[in-house]
Tab-separated table of C-alpha atoms in Angstrom:
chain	number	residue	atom	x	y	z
A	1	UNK	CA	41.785	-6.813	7.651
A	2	UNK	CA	40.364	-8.830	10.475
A	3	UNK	CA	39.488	-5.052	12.557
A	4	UNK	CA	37.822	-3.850	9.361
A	5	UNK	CA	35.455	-7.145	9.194
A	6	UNK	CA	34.878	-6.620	12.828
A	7	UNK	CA	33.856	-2.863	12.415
A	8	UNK	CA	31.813	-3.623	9.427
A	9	UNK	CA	30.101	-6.547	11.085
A	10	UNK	CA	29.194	-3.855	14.569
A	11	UNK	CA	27.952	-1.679	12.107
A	12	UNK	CA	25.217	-4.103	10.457
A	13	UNK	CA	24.196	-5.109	13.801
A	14	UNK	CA	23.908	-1.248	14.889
A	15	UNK	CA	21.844	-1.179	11.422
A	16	UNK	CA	19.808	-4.245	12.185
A	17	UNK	CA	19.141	-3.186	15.624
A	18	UNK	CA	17.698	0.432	14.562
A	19	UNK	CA	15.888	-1.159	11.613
A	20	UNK	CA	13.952	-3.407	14.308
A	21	UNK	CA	13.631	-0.800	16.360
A	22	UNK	CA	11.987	1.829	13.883
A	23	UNK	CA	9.723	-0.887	12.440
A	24	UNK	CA	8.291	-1.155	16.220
A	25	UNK	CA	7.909	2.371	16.181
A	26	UNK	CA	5.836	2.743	12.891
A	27	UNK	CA	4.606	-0.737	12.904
A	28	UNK	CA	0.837	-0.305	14.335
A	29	UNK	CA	-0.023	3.226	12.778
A	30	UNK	CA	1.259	1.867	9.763
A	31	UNK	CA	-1.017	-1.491	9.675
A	32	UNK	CA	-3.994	0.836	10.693
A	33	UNK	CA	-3.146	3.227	7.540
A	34	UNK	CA	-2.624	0.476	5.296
A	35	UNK	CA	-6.115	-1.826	6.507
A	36	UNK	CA	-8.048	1.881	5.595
A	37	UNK	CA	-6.701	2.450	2.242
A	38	UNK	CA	-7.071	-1.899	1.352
A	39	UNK	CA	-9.920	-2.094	3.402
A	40	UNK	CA	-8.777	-5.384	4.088
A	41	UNK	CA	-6.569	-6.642	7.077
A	42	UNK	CA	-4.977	-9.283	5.751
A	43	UNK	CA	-3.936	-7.523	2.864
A	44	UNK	CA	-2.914	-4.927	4.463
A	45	UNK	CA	-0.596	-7.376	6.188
A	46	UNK	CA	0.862	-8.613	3.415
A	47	UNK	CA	1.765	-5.044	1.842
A	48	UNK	CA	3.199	-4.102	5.184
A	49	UNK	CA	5.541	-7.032	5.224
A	50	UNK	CA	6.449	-6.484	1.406
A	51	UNK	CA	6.932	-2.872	2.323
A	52	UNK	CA	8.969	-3.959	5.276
A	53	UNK	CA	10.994	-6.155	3.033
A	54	UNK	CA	11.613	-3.169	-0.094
A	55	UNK	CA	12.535	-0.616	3.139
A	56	UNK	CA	15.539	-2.829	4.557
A	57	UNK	CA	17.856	-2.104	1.556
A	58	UNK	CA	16.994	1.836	1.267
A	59	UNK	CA	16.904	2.614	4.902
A	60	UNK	CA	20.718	1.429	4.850
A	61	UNK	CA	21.034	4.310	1.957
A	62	UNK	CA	19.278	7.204	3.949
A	63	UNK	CA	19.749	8.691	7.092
A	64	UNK	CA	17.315	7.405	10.125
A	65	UNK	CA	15.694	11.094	10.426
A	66	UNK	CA	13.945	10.489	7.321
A	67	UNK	CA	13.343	6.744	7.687
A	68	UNK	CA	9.498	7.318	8.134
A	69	UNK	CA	8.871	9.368	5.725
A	70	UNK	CA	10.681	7.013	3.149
A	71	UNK	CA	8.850	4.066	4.794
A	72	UNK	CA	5.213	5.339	4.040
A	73	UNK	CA	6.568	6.170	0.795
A	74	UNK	CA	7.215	2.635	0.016
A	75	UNK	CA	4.642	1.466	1.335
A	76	UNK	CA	1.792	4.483	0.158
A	77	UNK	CA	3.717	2.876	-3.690
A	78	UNK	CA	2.481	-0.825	-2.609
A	79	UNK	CA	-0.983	0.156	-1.639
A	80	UNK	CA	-0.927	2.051	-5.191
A	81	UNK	CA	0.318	-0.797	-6.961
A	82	UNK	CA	-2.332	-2.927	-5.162
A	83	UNK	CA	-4.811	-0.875	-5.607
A	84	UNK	CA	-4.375	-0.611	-9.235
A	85	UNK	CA	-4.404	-4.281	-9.504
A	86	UNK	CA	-7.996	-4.445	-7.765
A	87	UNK	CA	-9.031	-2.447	-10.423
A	88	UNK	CA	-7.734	-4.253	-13.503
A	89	UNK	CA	-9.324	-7.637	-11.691
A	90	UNK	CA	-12.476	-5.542	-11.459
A	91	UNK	CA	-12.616	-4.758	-14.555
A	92	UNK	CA	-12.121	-8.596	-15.605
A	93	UNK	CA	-15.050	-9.544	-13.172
A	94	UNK	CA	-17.529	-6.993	-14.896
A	95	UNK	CA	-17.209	-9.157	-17.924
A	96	UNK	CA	-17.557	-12.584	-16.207
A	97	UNK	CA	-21.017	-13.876	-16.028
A	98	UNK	CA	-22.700	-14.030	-12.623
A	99	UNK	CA	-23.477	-17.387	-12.639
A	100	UNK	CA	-19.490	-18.135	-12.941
A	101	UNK	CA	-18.939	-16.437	-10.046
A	102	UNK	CA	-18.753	-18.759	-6.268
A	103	UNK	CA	-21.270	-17.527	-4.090
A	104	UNK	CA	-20.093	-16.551	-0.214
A	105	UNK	CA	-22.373	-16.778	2.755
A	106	UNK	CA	-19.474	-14.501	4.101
A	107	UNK	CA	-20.810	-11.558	2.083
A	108	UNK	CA	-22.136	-8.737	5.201
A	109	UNK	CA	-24.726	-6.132	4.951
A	110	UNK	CA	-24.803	-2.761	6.864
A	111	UNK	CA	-27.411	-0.950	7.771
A	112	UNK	CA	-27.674	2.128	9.531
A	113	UNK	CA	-30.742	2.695	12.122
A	114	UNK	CA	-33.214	5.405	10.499
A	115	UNK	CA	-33.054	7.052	13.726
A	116	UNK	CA	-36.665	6.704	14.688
A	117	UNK	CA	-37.812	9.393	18.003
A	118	UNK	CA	-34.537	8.864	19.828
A	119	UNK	CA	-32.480	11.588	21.181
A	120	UNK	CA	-29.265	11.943	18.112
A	121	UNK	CA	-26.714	11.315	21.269
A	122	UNK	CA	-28.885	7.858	21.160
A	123	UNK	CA	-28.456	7.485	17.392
A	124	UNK	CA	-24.858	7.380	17.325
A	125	UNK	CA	-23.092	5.477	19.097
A	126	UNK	CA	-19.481	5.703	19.155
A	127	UNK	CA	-19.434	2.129	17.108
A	128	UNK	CA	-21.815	3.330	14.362
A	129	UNK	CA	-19.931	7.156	13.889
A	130	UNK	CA	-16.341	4.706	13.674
A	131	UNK	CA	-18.116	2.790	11.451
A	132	UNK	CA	-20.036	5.562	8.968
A	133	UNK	CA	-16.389	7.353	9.050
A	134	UNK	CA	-14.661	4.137	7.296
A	135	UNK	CA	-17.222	4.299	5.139
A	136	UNK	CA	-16.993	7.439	4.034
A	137	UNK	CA	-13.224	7.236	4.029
A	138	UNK	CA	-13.076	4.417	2.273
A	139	UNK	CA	-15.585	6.010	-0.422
A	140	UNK	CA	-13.306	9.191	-1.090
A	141	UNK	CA	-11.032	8.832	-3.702
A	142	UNK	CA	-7.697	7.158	-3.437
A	143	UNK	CA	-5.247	10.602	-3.292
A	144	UNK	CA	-7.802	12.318	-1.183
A	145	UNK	CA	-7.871	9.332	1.608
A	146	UNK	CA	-3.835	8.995	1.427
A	147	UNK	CA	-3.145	13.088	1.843
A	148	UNK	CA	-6.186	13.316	4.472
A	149	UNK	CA	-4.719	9.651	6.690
A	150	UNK	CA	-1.255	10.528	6.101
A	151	UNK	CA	-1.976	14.308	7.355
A	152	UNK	CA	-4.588	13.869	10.366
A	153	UNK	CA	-4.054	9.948	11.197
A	154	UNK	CA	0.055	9.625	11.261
A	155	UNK	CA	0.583	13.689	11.743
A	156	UNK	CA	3.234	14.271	8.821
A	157	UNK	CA	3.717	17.870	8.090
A	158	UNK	CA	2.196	18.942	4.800
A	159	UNK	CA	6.245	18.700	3.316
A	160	UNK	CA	6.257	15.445	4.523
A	161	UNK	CA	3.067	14.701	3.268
A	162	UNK	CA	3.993	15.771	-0.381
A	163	UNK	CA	7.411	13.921	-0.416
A	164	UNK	CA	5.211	10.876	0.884
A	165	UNK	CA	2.794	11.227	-1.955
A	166	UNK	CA	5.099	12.224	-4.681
A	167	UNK	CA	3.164	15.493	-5.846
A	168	UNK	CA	3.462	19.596	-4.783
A	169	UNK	CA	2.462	20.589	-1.180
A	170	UNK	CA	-0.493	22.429	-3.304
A	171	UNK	CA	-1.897	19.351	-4.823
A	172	UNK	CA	-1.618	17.928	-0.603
A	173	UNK	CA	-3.539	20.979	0.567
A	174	UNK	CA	-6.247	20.293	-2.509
A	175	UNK	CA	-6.781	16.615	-1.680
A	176	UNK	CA	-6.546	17.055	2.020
A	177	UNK	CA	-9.532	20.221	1.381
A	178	UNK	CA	-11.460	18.182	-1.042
A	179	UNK	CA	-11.217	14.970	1.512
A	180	UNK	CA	-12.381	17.031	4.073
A	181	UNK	CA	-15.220	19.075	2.619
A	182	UNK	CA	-16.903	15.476	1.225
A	183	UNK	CA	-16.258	13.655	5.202
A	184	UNK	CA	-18.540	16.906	6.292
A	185	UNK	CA	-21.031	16.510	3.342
A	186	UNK	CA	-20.898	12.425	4.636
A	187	UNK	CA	-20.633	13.071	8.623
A	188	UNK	CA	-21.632	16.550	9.445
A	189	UNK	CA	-20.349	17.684	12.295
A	190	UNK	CA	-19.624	15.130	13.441
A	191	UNK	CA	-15.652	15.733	11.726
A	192	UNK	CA	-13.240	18.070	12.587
A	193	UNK	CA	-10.890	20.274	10.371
C-alpha cells in the first residue's frame, strides 16, 4: 500500500510539474488574446486566472497534446460568459439616469491625425496602425474577433479553431472571412489575409 501512495504521489507531481510548465507556455499569448477580446487588462487577468483555475481539474482528464486547445476553450467560455455579463450591465446602465452615474476624469479620447500634406509613410506610424487595428478588432463582432485571434494571433489550425469555438470548421472559415473583409474595409491595406 505504502508503493502505491508513493507512485500516486510521483505521478501528481509529474502532473503538477507539466501543468506549470504548459501554463508558461500559453501564459503570455493567452493574456494578449484575452486583454483583445475584454479590452481590458485587468480583466483579462482575472479570466485568465479563473480559466487557469477551471483547466487544473480537466487537464488531469485529457491527454497533454490537446491541453491547449482545451485551455482556450475554457477560457474563449469565460470571456463569453464575461462578455455576456457586460451586456446585461449595459443594458441596466441605459436605463439609469445620467446624473446617477460617477463621473471619471479617467475617461480618454482618441483622435486620429486628418493626415494633413504629409507623406502616408508619415501618417502612420507604427503606434497609430497598432492602435486603429484594436480598434477595429475590438469593433468586429464577438465570433468574428475569437475565429480571426484564435486563427492568425495563436496559429490554431482551422480544426482546432472550431473545437475551440464550439461550432463547424464552415461557420470558422465564415467568421474568420467576414472578420477579415470588415479589418480591410477599416485598415486597407494595411492587413494581410
Amino acid at each position: 500500500m505504502e508503493h502505491g501512495a508513493q507512485t500516486e504521489s510521483d505521478q501528481m507531481q509529474h502532473d503538477d510539474a507539466a501543468l506549470s510548465r504548459f501554463f508558461r507556455s500559453v501564459r503570455n499569448g493567452a493574456l494578449a488574446f484575452a486583454v483583445v477580446r475584454v479590452n481590458d487588462e485587468e480583466i483579462a487577468l482575472d479570466l485568465l486566472q479563473e480559466a487557469m483555475i477551471s483547466f487544473v481539474p480537466a487537464a488531469r482528464k485529457h491527454d497533454e497534446q490537446i491541453w491547449k486547445r482545451l485551455f482556450y476553450k475554457i477560457l474563449g467560455r469565460r470571456i463569453a460568459d464575461w462578455q455576456r455579463k457586460r451586456i446585461w450591465r449595459d443594458r441596466i446602465a441605459r436605463f439609469t439616469p445620467f446624473s446617477a452615474l460617477p463621473l471619471t476624469d479617467s475617461e480618454e479620447v482618441i483622435e486620429f491625425p486628418d493626415g494633413g500634406d504629409e507623406q502616408p509613410e508619415q501618417n502612420h506610424s507604427a503606434a497609430q496602425l497598432a492602435k486603429r487595428f484594436e480598434t477595429a478588432l475590438a469593433a468586429l463582432p464577438p465570433r468574428q474577433q475569437e475565429a480571426y485571434l484564435l486563427r492568425h494571433w495563436q496559429a490554431f489550425s482551422v480544426t482546432e479553431t472550431a473545437a475551440i469555438m464550439g461550432c463547424s470548421e464552415g461557420s470558422v472559415k465564415t467568421h474568420l472571412s467576414r472578420a477579415i473583409q470588415s479589418l480591410k474595409e477599416q485598415l486597407g491595406e494595411w492587413i494581410d489575409e
